[in-house]
Short mmCIF file of C-alpha atoms in Angstrom, two decimals:
data_model
loop_
_atom_site.label_atom_id
_atom_site.label_comp_id
_atom_site.label_asym_id
_atom_site.label_seq_id
_atom_site.Cartn_x
_atom_site.Cartn_y
_atom_site.Cartn_z
CA UNK A 1 -93.73 -148.26 -133.24
CA UNK A 2 -92.32 -146.85 -130.05
CA UNK A 3 -93.43 -144.34 -127.47
CA UNK A 4 -91.49 -141.40 -129.00
CA UNK A 5 -92.91 -142.04 -132.46
CA UNK A 6 -96.46 -141.99 -131.07
CA UNK A 7 -95.72 -138.63 -129.44
CA UNK A 8 -94.33 -137.26 -132.73
CA UNK A 9 -97.37 -138.47 -134.70
CA UNK A 10 -99.68 -136.91 -132.12
CA UNK A 11 -97.81 -133.61 -132.25
CA UNK A 12 -98.11 -133.57 -136.03
CA UNK A 13 -101.86 -134.22 -135.85
CA UNK A 14 -102.26 -131.52 -133.20
CA UNK A 15 -100.77 -128.97 -135.60
CA UNK A 16 -103.95 -129.31 -137.69
CA UNK A 17 -106.60 -130.49 -135.21
CA UNK A 18 -107.51 -129.06 -131.79
CA UNK A 19 -106.97 -131.57 -128.96
CA UNK A 20 -110.67 -131.79 -128.11
CA UNK A 21 -111.45 -132.90 -131.68
CA UNK A 22 -108.65 -135.43 -132.06
CA UNK A 23 -109.71 -138.98 -131.32
CA UNK A 24 -107.69 -141.99 -130.29
CA UNK A 25 -108.91 -143.75 -133.44
CA UNK A 26 -107.44 -140.95 -135.62
CA UNK A 27 -104.15 -141.09 -133.76
CA UNK A 28 -104.04 -144.90 -134.04
CA UNK A 29 -104.79 -144.76 -137.77
CA UNK A 30 -102.14 -142.10 -138.44
CA UNK A 31 -99.56 -144.09 -136.46
CA UNK A 32 -100.70 -147.37 -137.99
CA UNK A 33 -101.13 -149.00 -134.57
CA UNK A 34 -104.02 -150.24 -132.48
CA UNK A 35 -105.48 -148.09 -129.67
CA UNK A 36 -104.22 -150.78 -127.29
CA UNK A 37 -100.64 -149.67 -127.93
CA UNK A 38 -101.52 -146.09 -126.95
CA UNK A 39 -103.15 -147.40 -123.76
CA UNK A 40 -100.07 -149.55 -123.11
CA UNK A 41 -97.63 -146.64 -123.31
CA UNK A 42 -99.79 -143.77 -122.02
CA UNK A 43 -102.88 -145.19 -120.33
CA UNK A 44 -105.11 -143.45 -122.89
CA UNK A 45 -105.47 -140.27 -124.91
CA UNK A 46 -105.05 -137.98 -121.89
CA UNK A 47 -101.68 -139.53 -121.04
CA UNK A 48 -100.57 -139.25 -124.66
CA UNK A 49 -101.60 -135.58 -124.74
CA UNK A 50 -99.70 -135.00 -121.50
CA UNK A 51 -96.58 -136.51 -123.10
CA UNK A 52 -97.06 -134.41 -126.25
CA UNK A 53 -97.51 -131.25 -124.14
CA UNK A 54 -94.38 -132.09 -122.16
CA UNK A 55 -92.37 -132.55 -125.36
CA UNK A 56 -93.58 -129.22 -126.74
CA UNK A 57 -92.78 -127.43 -123.48
CA UNK A 58 -89.29 -128.96 -123.57
CA UNK A 59 -88.77 -127.71 -127.14
CA UNK A 60 -89.94 -124.22 -126.17
CA UNK A 61 -87.65 -124.27 -123.13
CA UNK A 62 -84.65 -125.25 -125.26
CA UNK A 63 -85.32 -122.42 -127.73
CA UNK A 64 -85.72 -119.98 -124.87
CA UNK A 65 -82.53 -121.12 -123.18
CA UNK A 66 -80.60 -120.73 -126.44
CA UNK A 67 -81.89 -117.15 -126.78
CA UNK A 68 -80.96 -116.28 -123.20
CA UNK A 69 -77.52 -117.93 -123.41
CA UNK A 70 -76.64 -116.23 -126.67
CA UNK A 71 -75.15 -113.21 -124.98
CA UNK A 72 -75.23 -109.67 -126.25
CA UNK A 73 -77.61 -106.82 -125.59
CA UNK A 74 -80.89 -107.37 -123.80
CA UNK A 75 -82.74 -106.07 -126.86
CA UNK A 76 -81.43 -108.82 -129.13
CA UNK A 77 -81.87 -111.61 -126.55
CA UNK A 78 -85.41 -110.44 -125.79
CA UNK A 79 -86.22 -110.32 -129.51
CA UNK A 80 -84.92 -113.85 -130.02
CA UNK A 81 -86.90 -115.13 -127.02
CA UNK A 82 -90.11 -113.54 -128.29
CA UNK A 83 -89.52 -114.79 -131.85
CA UNK A 84 -89.16 -118.31 -130.47
CA UNK A 85 -92.35 -118.00 -128.46
CA UNK A 86 -94.36 -116.66 -131.42
CA UNK A 87 -92.83 -119.27 -133.74
CA UNK A 88 -93.74 -122.12 -131.37
CA UNK A 89 -97.38 -121.09 -131.44
CA UNK A 90 -97.40 -120.48 -135.20
CA UNK A 91 -95.94 -123.93 -135.82
CA UNK A 92 -98.33 -125.46 -133.27
CA UNK A 93 -101.50 -123.32 -133.36
CA UNK A 94 -103.30 -125.56 -130.86
CA UNK A 95 -100.36 -125.52 -128.42
CA UNK A 96 -102.06 -123.22 -125.91
CA UNK A 97 -105.26 -125.30 -125.93
CA UNK A 98 -103.24 -128.49 -125.48
CA UNK A 99 -101.31 -127.01 -122.56
CA UNK A 100 -104.48 -125.61 -120.96
CA UNK A 101 -106.39 -128.89 -121.33
CA UNK A 102 -103.65 -131.43 -120.68
CA UNK A 103 -101.49 -129.63 -118.18
CA UNK A 104 -102.94 -126.62 -116.38
CA UNK A 105 -106.48 -127.97 -116.03
CA UNK A 106 -105.38 -131.45 -115.01
CA UNK A 107 -105.71 -132.73 -111.48
CA UNK A 108 -103.28 -135.65 -111.66
CA UNK A 109 -99.90 -135.70 -109.95
CA UNK A 110 -98.26 -135.71 -113.40
CA UNK A 111 -100.13 -132.58 -114.55
CA UNK A 112 -99.30 -130.78 -111.29
CA UNK A 113 -95.61 -131.67 -111.70
CA UNK A 114 -95.59 -130.53 -115.33
CA UNK A 115 -97.38 -127.28 -114.42
CA UNK A 116 -94.81 -126.59 -111.74
CA UNK A 117 -91.93 -127.35 -114.12
CA UNK A 118 -93.40 -125.19 -116.91
CA UNK A 119 -93.97 -122.25 -114.58
CA UNK A 120 -90.58 -122.42 -112.87
CA UNK A 121 -88.56 -123.06 -116.03
CA UNK A 122 -90.29 -120.25 -117.93
CA UNK A 123 -89.85 -117.85 -115.03
CA UNK A 124 -86.16 -118.75 -114.78
CA UNK A 125 -85.72 -117.78 -118.45
CA UNK A 126 -87.37 -114.43 -117.80
CA UNK A 127 -85.18 -113.88 -114.74
CA UNK A 128 -82.10 -114.76 -116.81
CA UNK A 129 -83.09 -112.12 -119.36
CA UNK A 130 -83.49 -109.47 -116.66
CA UNK A 131 -80.40 -110.32 -114.67
CA UNK A 132 -78.13 -111.22 -117.57
CA UNK A 133 -77.56 -107.59 -118.55
CA UNK A 134 -75.60 -104.59 -117.34
CA UNK A 135 -78.22 -102.27 -118.82
CA UNK A 136 -80.16 -100.23 -116.25
CA UNK A 137 -83.71 -101.55 -115.88
CA UNK A 138 -86.52 -100.43 -113.64
CA UNK A 139 -87.72 -102.93 -111.08
CA UNK A 140 -90.54 -105.15 -112.34
CA UNK A 141 -92.16 -108.31 -111.05
CA UNK A 142 -90.66 -111.00 -113.33
CA UNK A 143 -93.75 -113.17 -112.85
CA UNK A 144 -95.97 -110.51 -114.42
CA UNK A 145 -93.46 -109.98 -117.21
CA UNK A 146 -93.43 -113.72 -117.91
CA UNK A 147 -97.24 -113.87 -118.04
CA UNK A 148 -97.33 -110.80 -120.30
CA UNK A 149 -94.82 -112.33 -122.71
CA UNK A 150 -96.88 -115.52 -122.93
CA UNK A 151 -100.07 -113.58 -123.60
CA UNK A 152 -98.53 -111.23 -126.16
CA UNK A 153 -97.01 -114.07 -128.15
CA UNK A 154 -99.79 -116.66 -127.88
CA UNK A 155 -102.57 -114.58 -129.44
CA UNK A 156 -100.41 -113.28 -132.28
CA UNK A 157 -99.11 -116.77 -133.02
CA UNK A 158 -102.53 -118.40 -133.18
CA UNK A 159 -104.65 -115.72 -134.88
CA UNK A 160 -103.79 -115.84 -138.58
CA UNK A 161 -107.30 -114.96 -139.79
CA UNK A 162 -107.54 -112.02 -137.38
CA UNK A 163 -104.12 -110.74 -138.47
CA UNK A 164 -105.19 -110.94 -142.13
CA UNK A 165 -108.18 -108.75 -141.31
CA UNK A 166 -105.95 -106.13 -139.69
CA UNK A 167 -102.96 -106.22 -142.05
CA UNK A 168 -104.33 -107.75 -145.27
CA UNK A 169 -103.82 -111.14 -146.86
CA UNK A 170 -100.83 -110.02 -148.90
CA UNK A 171 -98.68 -109.22 -145.85
CA UNK A 172 -95.59 -111.43 -145.66
CA UNK A 173 -96.07 -113.55 -142.47
CA UNK A 174 -92.35 -113.62 -141.64
CA UNK A 175 -91.99 -109.87 -142.05
CA UNK A 176 -95.13 -109.26 -140.00
CA UNK A 177 -93.86 -111.53 -137.22
CA UNK A 178 -90.55 -109.66 -137.15
CA UNK A 179 -92.31 -106.28 -137.08
CA UNK A 180 -94.49 -107.47 -134.22
CA UNK A 181 -91.52 -108.73 -132.21
CA UNK A 182 -89.69 -105.45 -132.86
CA UNK A 183 -92.79 -103.63 -131.56
CA UNK A 184 -92.93 -105.85 -128.46
CA UNK A 185 -89.25 -105.35 -127.69
CA UNK A 186 -89.65 -101.58 -128.00
CA UNK A 187 -92.82 -101.65 -125.87
CA UNK A 188 -91.21 -103.76 -123.17
CA UNK A 189 -88.01 -101.75 -123.06
CA UNK A 190 -89.49 -98.25 -123.40
CA UNK A 191 -93.21 -98.40 -122.61
CA UNK A 192 -95.75 -96.07 -124.16
CA UNK A 193 -94.52 -92.77 -122.71
CA UNK A 194 -92.98 -90.36 -125.20
CA UNK A 195 -89.26 -89.89 -124.58
CA UNK A 196 -88.54 -86.65 -122.67
#
């Protein structure tokens, strides 16, 4: 059992269990290894969670880069970027908690480096969206736009029970996700003001 396999097993467990409830014993049992192997590779659970968070951020970055690089109208690239962000959280409902606990709240050199990388890489994707178009756009602070996109996608992606209360249990999740992304794209591109 290697380092990458331990990260994959941990990511799978984190899809069902919040990071603060997942123990090293559960991870060891699922991976069929001793806790000593986790300590050997990662120094403990916190190091393993940091590695899992880093892998998830890399996957999100790759999806985002593919959306930005796709070419075409801003509307379609923005929709693809938002779909990827919502999908990441839906596939990994405890992603935000993992990132907040393991990365942003950490005080180690590794967590500071990962926080810096996550912020700069995400912001670069947002800048690429804004500057990769010939369409006329009003001037906005890309940092605020990036934060807004994270917030708008994170809650929707991790709030299945809440969404069922608003839209009903019979709503097709894929169709609802697409409708939400279409709404976000329209909101971001046109705002709330009625067209003149």
